[in-house]
CSV table of C-alpha atoms and ligand atoms in Angstrom, one decimal:
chain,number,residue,atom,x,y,z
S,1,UNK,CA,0.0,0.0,0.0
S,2,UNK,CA,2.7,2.2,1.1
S,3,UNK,CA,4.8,1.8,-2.0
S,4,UNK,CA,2.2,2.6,-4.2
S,5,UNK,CA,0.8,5.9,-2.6
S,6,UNK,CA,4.6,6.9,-2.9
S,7,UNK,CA,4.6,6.3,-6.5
S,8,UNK,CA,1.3,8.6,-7.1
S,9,UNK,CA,2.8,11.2,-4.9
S,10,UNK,CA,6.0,11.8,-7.3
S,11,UNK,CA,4.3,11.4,-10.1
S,12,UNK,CA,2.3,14.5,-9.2
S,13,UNK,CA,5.1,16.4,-8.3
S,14,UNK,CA,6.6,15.3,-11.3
S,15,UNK,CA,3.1,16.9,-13.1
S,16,UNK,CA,3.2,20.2,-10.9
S,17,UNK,CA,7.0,20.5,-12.2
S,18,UNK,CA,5.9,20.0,-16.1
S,19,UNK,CA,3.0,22.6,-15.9
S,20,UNK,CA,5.0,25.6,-16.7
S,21,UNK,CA,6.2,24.1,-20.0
S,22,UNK,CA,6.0,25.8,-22.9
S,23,UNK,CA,5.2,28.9,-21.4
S,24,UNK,CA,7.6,31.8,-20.7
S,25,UNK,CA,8.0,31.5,-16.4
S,26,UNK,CA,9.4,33.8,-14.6
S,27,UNK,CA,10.1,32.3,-10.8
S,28,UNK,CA,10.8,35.3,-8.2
S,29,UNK,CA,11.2,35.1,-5.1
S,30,UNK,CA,10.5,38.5,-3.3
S,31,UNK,CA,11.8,40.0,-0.4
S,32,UNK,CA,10.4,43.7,-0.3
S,33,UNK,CA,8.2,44.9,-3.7
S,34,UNK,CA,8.6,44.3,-7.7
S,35,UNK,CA,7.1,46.0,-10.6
S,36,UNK,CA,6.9,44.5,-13.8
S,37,UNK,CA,4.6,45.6,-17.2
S,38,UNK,CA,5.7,44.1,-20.6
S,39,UNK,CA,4.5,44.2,-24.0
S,40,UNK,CA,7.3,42.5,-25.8
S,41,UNK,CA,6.7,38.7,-26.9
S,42,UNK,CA,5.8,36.3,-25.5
S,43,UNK,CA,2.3,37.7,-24.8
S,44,UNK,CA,2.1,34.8,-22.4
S,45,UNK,CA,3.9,35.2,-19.4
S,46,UNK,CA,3.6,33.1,-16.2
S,47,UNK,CA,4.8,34.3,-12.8
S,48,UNK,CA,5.7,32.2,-9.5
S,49,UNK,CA,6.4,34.8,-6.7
S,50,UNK,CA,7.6,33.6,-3.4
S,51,UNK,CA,7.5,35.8,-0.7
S,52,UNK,CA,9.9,35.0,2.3
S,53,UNK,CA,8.2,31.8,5.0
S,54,UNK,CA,5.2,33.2,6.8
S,55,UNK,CA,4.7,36.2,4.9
S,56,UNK,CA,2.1,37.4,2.1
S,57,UNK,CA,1.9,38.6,-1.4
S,58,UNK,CA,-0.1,42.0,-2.3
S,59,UNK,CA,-0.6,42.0,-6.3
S,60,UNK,CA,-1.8,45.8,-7.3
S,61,UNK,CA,-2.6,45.8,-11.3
S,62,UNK,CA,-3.8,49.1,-12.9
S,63,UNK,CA,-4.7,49.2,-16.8
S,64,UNK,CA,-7.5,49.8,-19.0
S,65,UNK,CA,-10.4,47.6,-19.6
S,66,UNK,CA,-9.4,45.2,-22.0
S,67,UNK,CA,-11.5,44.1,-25.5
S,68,UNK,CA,-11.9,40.8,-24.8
S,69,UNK,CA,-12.0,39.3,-21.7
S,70,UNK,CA,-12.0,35.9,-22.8
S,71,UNK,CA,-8.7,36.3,-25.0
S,72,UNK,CA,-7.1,39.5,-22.5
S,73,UNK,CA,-6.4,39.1,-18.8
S,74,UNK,CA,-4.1,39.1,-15.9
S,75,UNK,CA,-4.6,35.6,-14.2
S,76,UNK,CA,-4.0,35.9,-10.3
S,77,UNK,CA,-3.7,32.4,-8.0
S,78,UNK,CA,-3.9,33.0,-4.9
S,79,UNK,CA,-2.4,30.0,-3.6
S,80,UNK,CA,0.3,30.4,-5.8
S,81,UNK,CA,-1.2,26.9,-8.0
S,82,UNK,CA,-1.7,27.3,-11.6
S,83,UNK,CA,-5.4,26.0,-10.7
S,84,UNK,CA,-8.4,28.1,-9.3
S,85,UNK,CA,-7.2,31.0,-10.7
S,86,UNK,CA,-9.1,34.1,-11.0
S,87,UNK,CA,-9.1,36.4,-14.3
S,88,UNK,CA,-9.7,40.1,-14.6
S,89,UNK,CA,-9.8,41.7,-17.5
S,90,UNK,CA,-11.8,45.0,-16.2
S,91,UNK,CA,-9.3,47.0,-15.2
S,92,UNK,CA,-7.6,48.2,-12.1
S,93,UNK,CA,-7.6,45.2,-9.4
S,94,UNK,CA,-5.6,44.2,-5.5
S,95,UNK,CA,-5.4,40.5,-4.7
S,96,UNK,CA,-3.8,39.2,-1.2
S,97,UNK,CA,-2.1,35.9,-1.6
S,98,UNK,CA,-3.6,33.1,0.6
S,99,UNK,CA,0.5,32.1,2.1
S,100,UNK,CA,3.5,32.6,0.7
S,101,UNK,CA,3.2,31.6,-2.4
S,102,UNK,CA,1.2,33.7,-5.5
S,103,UNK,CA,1.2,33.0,-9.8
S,104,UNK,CA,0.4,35.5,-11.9
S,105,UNK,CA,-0.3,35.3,-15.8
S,106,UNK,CA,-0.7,37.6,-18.1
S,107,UNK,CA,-2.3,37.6,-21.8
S,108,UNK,CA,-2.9,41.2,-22.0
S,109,UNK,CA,-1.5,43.2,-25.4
S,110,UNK,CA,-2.1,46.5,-23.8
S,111,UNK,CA,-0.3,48.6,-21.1
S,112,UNK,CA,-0.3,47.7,-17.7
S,113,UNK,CA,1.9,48.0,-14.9
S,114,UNK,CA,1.5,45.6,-11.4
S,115,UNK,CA,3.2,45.7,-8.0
S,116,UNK,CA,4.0,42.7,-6.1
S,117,UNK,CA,4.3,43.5,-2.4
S,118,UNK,CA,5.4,41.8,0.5
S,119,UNK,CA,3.2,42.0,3.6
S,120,UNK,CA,3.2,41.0,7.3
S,121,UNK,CA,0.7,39.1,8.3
S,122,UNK,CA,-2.4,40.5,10.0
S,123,UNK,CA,-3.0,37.2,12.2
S,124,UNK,CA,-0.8,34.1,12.9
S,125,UNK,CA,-2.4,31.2,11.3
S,126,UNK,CA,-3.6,28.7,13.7
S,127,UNK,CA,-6.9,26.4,14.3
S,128,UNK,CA,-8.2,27.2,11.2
S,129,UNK,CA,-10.5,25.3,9.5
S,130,UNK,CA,-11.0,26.0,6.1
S,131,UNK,CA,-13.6,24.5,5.3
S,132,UNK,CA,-16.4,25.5,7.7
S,133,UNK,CA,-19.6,23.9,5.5
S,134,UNK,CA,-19.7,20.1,7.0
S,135,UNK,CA,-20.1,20.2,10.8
S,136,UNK,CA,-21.9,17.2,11.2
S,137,UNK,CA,-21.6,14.0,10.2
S,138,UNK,CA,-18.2,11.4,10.9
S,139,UNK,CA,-16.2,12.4,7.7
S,140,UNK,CA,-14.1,15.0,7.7
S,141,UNK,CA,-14.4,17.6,4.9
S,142,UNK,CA,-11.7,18.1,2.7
S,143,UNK,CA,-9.0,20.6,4.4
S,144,UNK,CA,-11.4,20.8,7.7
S,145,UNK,CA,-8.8,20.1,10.0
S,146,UNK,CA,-5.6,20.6,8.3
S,147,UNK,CA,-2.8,20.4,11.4
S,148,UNK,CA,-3.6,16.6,11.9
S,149,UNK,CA,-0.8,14.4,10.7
S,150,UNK,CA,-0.8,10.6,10.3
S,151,UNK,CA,2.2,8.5,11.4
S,152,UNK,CA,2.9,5.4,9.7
S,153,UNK,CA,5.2,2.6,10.5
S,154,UNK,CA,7.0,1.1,7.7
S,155,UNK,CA,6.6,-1.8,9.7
S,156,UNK,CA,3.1,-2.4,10.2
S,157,UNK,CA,2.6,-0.6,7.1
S,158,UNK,CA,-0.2,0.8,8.4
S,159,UNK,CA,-1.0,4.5,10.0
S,160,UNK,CA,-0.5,3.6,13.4
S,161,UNK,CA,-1.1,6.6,14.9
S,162,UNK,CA,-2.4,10.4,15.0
S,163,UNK,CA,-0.5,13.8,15.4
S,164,UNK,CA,-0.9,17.5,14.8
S,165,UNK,CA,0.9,20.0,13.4
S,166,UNK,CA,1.8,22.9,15.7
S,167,UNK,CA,4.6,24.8,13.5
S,168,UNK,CA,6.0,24.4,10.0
S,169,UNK,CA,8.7,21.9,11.3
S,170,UNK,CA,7.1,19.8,14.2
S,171,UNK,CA,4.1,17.3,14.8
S,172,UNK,CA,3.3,16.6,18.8
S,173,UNK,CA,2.1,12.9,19.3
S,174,UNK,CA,2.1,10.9,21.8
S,175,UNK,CA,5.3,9.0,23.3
S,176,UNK,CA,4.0,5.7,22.9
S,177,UNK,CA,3.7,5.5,19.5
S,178,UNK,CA,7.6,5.2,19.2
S,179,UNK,CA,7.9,1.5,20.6
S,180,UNK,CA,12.3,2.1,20.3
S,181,UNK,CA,14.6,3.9,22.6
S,182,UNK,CA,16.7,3.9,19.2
S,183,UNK,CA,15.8,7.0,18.3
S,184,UNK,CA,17.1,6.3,14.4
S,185,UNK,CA,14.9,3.0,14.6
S,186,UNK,CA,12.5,5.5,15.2
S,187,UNK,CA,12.6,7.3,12.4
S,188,UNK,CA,13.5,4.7,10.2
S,189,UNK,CA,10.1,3.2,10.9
S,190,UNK,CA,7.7,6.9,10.3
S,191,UNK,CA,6.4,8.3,7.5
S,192,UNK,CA,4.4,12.0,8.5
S,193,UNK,CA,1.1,12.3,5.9
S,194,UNK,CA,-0.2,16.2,5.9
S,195,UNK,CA,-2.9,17.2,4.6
S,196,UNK,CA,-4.3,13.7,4.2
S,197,UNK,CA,-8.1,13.8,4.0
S,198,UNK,CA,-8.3,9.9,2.5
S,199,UNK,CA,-5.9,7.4,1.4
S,200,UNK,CA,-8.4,6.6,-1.1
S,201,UNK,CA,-8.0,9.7,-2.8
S,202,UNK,CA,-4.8,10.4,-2.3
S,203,UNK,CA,-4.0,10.8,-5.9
S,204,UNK,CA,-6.9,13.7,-6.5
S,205,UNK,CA,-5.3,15.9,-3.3
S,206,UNK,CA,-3.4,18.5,-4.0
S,207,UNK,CA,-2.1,19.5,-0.5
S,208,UNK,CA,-1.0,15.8,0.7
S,209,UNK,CA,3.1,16.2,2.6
S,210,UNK,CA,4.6,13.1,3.0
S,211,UNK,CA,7.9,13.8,4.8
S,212,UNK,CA,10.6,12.0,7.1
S,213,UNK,CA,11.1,12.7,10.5
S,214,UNK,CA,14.3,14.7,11.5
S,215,UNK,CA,14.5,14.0,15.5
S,216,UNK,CA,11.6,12.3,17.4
S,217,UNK,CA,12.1,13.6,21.0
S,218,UNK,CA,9.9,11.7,23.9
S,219,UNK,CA,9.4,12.8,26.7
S,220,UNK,CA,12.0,11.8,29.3
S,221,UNK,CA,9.9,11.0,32.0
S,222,UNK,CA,7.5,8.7,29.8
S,223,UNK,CA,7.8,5.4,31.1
S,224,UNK,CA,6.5,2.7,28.7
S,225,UNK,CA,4.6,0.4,31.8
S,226,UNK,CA,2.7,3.2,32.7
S,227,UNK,CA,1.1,4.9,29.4
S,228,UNK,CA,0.1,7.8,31.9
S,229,UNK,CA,3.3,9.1,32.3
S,230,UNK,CA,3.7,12.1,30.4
S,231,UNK,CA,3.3,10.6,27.2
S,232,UNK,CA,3.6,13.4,25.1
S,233,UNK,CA,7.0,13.5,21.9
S,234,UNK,CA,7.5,16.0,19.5
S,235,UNK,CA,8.6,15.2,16.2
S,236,UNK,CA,10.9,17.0,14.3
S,237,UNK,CA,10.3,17.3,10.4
S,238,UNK,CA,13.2,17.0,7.8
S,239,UNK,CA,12.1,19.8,6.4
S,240,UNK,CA,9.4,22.2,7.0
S,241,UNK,CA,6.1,22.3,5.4
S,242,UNK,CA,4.7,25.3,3.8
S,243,UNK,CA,1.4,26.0,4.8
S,244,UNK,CA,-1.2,25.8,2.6
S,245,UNK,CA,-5.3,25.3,2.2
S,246,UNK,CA,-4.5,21.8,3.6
S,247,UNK,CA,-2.0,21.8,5.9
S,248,UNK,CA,-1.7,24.3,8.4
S,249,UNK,CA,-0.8,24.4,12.3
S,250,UNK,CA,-3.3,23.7,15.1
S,251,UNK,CA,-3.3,26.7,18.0
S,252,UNK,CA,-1.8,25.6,21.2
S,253,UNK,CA,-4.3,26.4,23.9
S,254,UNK,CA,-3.9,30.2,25.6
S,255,UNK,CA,-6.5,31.8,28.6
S,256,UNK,CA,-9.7,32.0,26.7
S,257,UNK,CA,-9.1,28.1,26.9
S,258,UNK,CA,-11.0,26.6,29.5
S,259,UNK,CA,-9.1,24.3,31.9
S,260,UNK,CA,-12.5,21.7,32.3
S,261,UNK,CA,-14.2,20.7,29.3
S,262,UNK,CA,-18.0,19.5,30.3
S,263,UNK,CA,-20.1,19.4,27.3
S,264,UNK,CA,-18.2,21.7,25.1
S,265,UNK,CA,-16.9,21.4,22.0
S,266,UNK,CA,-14.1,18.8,21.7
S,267,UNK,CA,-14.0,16.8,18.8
S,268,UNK,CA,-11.1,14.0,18.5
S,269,UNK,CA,-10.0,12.9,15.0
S,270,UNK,CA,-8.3,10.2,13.3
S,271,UNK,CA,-8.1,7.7,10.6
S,272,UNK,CA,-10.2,5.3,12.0
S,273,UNK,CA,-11.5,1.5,12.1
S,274,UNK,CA,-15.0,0.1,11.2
S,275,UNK,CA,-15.5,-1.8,14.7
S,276,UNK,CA,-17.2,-4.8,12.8
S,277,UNK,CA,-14.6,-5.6,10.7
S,278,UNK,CA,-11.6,-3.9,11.8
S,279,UNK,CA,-10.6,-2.7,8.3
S,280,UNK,CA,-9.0,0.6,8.1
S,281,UNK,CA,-11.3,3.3,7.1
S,282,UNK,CA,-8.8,5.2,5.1
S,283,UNK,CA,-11.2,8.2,5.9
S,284,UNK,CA,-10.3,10.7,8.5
S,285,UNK,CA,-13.5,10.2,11.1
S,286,UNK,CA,-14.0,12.7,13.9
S,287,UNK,CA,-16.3,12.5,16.6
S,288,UNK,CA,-17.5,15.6,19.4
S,289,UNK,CA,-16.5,13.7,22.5
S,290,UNK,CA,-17.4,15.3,25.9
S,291,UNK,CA,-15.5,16.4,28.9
S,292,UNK,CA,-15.5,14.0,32.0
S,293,UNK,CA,-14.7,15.2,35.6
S,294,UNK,CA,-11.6,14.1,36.8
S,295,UNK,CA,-13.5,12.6,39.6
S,296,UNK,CA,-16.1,10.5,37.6
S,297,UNK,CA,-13.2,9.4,35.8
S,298,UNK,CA,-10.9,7.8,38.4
S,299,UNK,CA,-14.1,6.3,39.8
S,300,UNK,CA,-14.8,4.4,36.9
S,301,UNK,CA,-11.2,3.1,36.3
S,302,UNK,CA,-11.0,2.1,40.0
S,303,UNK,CA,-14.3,0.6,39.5
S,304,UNK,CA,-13.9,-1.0,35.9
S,305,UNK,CA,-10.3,-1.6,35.9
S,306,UNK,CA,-9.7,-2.1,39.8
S,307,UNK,CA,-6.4,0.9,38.8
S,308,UNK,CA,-6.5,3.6,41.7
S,309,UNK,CA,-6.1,7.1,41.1
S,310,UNK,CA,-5.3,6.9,37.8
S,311,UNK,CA,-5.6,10.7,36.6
S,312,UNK,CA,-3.1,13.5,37.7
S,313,UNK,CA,-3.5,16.9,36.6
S,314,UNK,CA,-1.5,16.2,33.6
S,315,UNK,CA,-4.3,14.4,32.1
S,316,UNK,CA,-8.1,14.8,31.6
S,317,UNK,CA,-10.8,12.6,30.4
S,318,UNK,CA,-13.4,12.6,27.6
S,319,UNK,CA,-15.9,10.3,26.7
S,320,UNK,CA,-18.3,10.0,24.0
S,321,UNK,CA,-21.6,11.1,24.3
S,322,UNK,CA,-24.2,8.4,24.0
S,323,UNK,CA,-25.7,9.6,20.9
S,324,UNK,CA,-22.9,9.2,18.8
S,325,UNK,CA,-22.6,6.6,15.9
S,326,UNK,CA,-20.2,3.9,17.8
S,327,UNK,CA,-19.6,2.2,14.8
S,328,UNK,CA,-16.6,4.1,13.9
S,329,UNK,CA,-14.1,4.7,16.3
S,330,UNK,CA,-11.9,8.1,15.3
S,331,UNK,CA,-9.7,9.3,18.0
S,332,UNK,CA,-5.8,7.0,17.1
S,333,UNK,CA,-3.0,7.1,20.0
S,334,UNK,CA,-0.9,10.1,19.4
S,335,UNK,CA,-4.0,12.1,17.4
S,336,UNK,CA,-5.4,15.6,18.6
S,337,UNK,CA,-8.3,15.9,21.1
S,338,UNK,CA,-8.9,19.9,19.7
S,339,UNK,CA,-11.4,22.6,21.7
S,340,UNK,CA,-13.3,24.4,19.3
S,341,UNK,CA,-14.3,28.0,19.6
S,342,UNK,CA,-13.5,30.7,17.0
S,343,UNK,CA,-10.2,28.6,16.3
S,344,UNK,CA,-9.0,25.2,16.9
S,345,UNK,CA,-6.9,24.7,19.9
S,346,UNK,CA,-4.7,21.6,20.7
S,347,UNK,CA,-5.7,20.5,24.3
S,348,UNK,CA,-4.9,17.0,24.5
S,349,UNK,CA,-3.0,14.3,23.0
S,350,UNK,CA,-4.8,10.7,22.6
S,351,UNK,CA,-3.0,8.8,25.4
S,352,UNK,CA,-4.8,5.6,26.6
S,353,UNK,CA,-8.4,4.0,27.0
S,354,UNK,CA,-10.0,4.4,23.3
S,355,UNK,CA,-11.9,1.0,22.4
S,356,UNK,CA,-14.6,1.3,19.6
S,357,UNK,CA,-18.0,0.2,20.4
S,358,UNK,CA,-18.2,0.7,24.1
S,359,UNK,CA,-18.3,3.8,25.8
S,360,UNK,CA,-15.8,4.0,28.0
S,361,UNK,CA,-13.3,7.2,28.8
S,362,UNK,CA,-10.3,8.2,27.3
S,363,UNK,CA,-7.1,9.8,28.8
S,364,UNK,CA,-5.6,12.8,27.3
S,365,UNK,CA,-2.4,14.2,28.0
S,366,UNK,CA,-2.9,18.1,28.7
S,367,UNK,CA,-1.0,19.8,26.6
S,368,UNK,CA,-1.5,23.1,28.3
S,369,UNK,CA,0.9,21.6,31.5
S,370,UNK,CA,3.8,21.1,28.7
S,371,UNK,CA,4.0,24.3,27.3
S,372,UNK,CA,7.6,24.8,28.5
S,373,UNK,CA,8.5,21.3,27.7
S,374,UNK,CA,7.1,21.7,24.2
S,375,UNK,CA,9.0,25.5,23.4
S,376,UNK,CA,12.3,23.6,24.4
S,377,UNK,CA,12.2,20.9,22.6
S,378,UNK,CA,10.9,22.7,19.6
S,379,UNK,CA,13.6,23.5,16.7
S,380,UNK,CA,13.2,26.3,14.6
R,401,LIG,C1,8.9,49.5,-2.7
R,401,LIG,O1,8.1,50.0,-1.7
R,401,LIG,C2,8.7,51.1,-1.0
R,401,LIG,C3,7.8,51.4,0.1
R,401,LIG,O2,6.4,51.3,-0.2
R,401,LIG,C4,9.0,52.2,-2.0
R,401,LIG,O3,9.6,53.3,-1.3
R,401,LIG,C5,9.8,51.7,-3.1
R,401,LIG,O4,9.9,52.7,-4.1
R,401,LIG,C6,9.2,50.5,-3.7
R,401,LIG,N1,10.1,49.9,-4.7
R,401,LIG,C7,9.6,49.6,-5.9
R,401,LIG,C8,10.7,49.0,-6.8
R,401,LIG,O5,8.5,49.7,-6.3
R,402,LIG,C1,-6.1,52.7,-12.2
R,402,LIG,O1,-4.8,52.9,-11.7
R,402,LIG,C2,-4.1,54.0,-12.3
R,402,LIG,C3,-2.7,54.0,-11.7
R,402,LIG,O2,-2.7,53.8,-10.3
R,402,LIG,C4,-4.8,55.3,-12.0
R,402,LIG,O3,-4.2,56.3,-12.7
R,402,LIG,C5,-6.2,55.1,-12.6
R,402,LIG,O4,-7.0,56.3,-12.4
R,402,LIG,C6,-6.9,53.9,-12.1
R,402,LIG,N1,-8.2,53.7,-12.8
R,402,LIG,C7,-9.3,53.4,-12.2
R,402,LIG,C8,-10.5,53.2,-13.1
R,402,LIG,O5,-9.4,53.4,-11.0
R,403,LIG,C1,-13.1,37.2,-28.0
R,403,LIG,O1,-12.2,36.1,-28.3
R,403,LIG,C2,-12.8,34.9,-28.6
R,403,LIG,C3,-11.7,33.8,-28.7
R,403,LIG,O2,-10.7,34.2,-29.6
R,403,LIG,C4,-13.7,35.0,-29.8
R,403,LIG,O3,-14.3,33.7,-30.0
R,403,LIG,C5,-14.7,36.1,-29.6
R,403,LIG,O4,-15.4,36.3,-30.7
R,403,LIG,C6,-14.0,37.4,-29.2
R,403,LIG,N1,-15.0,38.4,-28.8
R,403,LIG,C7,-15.0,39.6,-29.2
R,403,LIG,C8,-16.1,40.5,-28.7
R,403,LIG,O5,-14.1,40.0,-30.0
C-alpha cells in the first residue's frame, strides 16, 4: 500500500514541475516589492512569486479595460497553484495571496503595470478550518482540519497513529507511539502524511506532505509500563512544510481556553477503524467527545479496571456522548483531542483507553501543562 501511494505522490510532483512548459515562467522570489509591465513577446507570461516563510503577497494591477476578456487578462492564483485562478480583465484590481506563495499570468497586449508586495501578516495562522460547510456527520471535509498528521510505521505498514501539526517543522504525538529507545529505529520506521483527508483519494489531493522525521524527541519522563506518564513526543520534520489550504498548524491552547471541558466542543480525529470488521477506514473520522470530571473518571477506572487514582493533573478525560454513531471509532494514539471556539486549539493528545464500540473514557495528556517542555524541545 505504502509503495504505491509513494509512487502517485512523485508522479504529481513530477506533473506540478511540467505545468509551466511551454510557457515563458518567470520564478521570483521576493523580499520587499517588484514592478513588472511588458508588452514585448511572449504575450504569455507566467509568474511564480515567493514571498519569504510566513509572509504574504499583495498584487496591485492598474490598466485599462481590456477588448476581450476571454482572449485578455491578468490571471492571479492566490495560492500560488496554476489552478483556481481568478481572471480580470476589467481594469484596475488588488489581490492578497492566501501564504507565501502567488502566480500570476498575463495575456494582456495593452499597457499595464503591477506591483508585487510583500506583507506582514495581520494574524498568525492557527486552528483554522477552512472548510467550515460540513459540521456534522463522521467524515471530515476536505482541508477541515488541516494540522492533523498521520504516522505510519513502515513496519506495520499501516497508520498507526495520530498527530498535529503545531509549526511548520514539528508534529506533537504521543510517546507511545515510538515503541524504540533507538531513536534512528524510530525514524527509520515513520512516514508523517499532511494534509491527508483519504488514502483513497490520495492521488486527487493537491495539498498531501509526505515527509521524514528529523528528530523524534519523547518525553523523558514517559515510562512505557505506565502509558500515563507524560506521554507526550514532539517530532521533528526533515524539512518544514509550507502551509497551505491543507495543511496548516493547530493553536496551542492560551487563557480563553478553558481548563475543564464538560459538554463543550471537543472533537477528537483520526483515521479510523469500522469496529465490525476492523478494516481501516482510510477516511479521516472525527467524533465531538465530551469532557468527563476528573472525579467521575478515576471512579470508573478504579471501579472497571480495579487501577486507583489513575488521573493527575496532567491528564483529563473525555468520553463520547451516548448519541454518537459507535460504529466508527476516530480518536488514534498520538492524534489531537482539539477545543473548538472561534479557532482550533490543541488541548490534548490521545494517550490511553480508546476502544470502539463501548463507551468507556479516554485519557488525554494536557498539553496546556507542557508548554515549556514543548517551546524547548521545539527547533526552529
Ligand atoms: C517598494 O516599496 C517602498 C515602500 O512602499 C517604496 O519606497 C519603493 O519605491 C518601492 N520599490 C519599488 C521597486 O516599487
Ligand atoms: C487605475 O490605476 C491607475 C494607476 O494607479 C490610475 O491612474 C487610474 O485612475 C486607475 N483607474 C481606475 C478606473 O481606477
Ligand atoms: C473574443 O475572443 C474569442 C476567442 O478568440 C472569440 O471567439 C470572440 O469572438 C472574441 N469576442 C470579441 C467580442 O471580440
Amino acid at each position: 500500500m505504502l509503495k504505491l501511494l509513494l509512487v502517485f505522490h512523485i508522479f504529481t510532483a513530477i506533473r506540478n514541475y511540467c505545468e509551466c512548459h511551454g510557457m515563458h515562467s518567470i520564478m521570483k522570489l521576493i523580499k520587499t516589492n517588484y514592478t513588472f509591465g511588458e508588452l514585448d513577446s511572449p504575450v504569455f507570461r507566467k509568474y511564480e512569486f515567493v514571498a519569504p516563510m510566513d509572509k504574504q503577497i499583495q498584487i496591485e494591477c492598474a490598466f485599462e479595460e481590456t477588448p476581450n476578456c476571454s482572449t485578455n487578462y491578468i490571471s492571479v492564483g492566490i495560492e500560488g497553484k496554476a489552478r483556481d485562478m481568478v481572471e480580470y480583465c476589467e481594469g484596475n484590481f488588488t489581490e492578497m495571496s492566501a501564504f507565501r506563495r502567488m502566480t500570476v499570468l498575463t495575456t494582456l497586449r495593452q499597457p499595464y503595470k503591477c506591483t508585487v508586495k510583500v506583507m506582514d501578516r495581520k494574524r498568525e495562522i492557527c486552528g483554522a478550518s477552512i472548510s467550515r460547510k460540513i459540521v456534522d456527520g463522521i467524515q471530515a471535509a476536505p482541508n477541515e482540519f488541516p494540522y492533523y498528521a498521520a504516522l505510519y510505521s513502515v513496519q506495520i505498514q499501516a497508520v498507526n497513529c495520530g498527530g498535529t501539526l503545531i509549526n511548520h517543522n514539528s508534529v506533537l504525538t504521543a510517546a507511545h507511539c515510538f515503541e524504540s529507545d533507538d531513536q534512528k529505529e524510530n525514524i527509520e520506521d515513520t512516514w508523517i502524511y499532511l494534509g491527508l483527508q483519504s488514502f483513497l483519494k490520495y492521488d486527487d489531493n493537491p495539498y498531501i506532505e509526505v515527509v521524514k522525521p528529523k528528530q523524534i524527541s519523547r518525553h523523558s519522563q514517559y515510562n512505557r509500563n505506565n502509558l500515563l506518564s507524560d506521554d507526550i513526543a514532539i517530532v521533528t520534520l526533515e524539512k518544514p512544510v509550507e502551509y497551505s489550504f491543507g495543511v496548516s498548524p493547530v493553536c496551542m491552547p492560551d487563557k480563553t481556553v478553558p481548563e475543564k471541558f464538560s459538554k463543550s466542543n471537543l472533537v477528537i480525529l483520526g483515521l479510523g477503524q469500522k469496529s465490525e470488521e476492523g478494516e481501516s477506514s482510510n477516511i479521516l473520522l472525527k467524533a465531538q467527545v465530551d469532557g468527563y470530571s476528573e472525579e467521575q473518571c478515576n471512579t470508573y477506572f478504579k471501579k472497571v479496571r480495579k487501577i486507583n487514582r489513575i488521573l493527575t493533573k496532567k491528564k483529563f478525560c473525555v468520553i463520547s456522548p451516548i448519541s454518537n454513531n459507535m460504529d466508527t471509532c476516530p480518536g488514534d494514539s498520538g492524534g489531537p483531542v482539539i477545543y473548538k471556539s472561534n479557532k482550533d486549539y490543541l488541548v490534548g493528545i490521545v494517550s490511553a483507553g480508546l476502544v470502539c464500540g463501548i463507551r468507556i473514557p479516554s485519557i488525554n495528556t494536557r498539553v496546556s501543562l507542557y508548554d515549556k517542555w514543548i517551546l524547548s524541545n521545539v527547533i526552529d
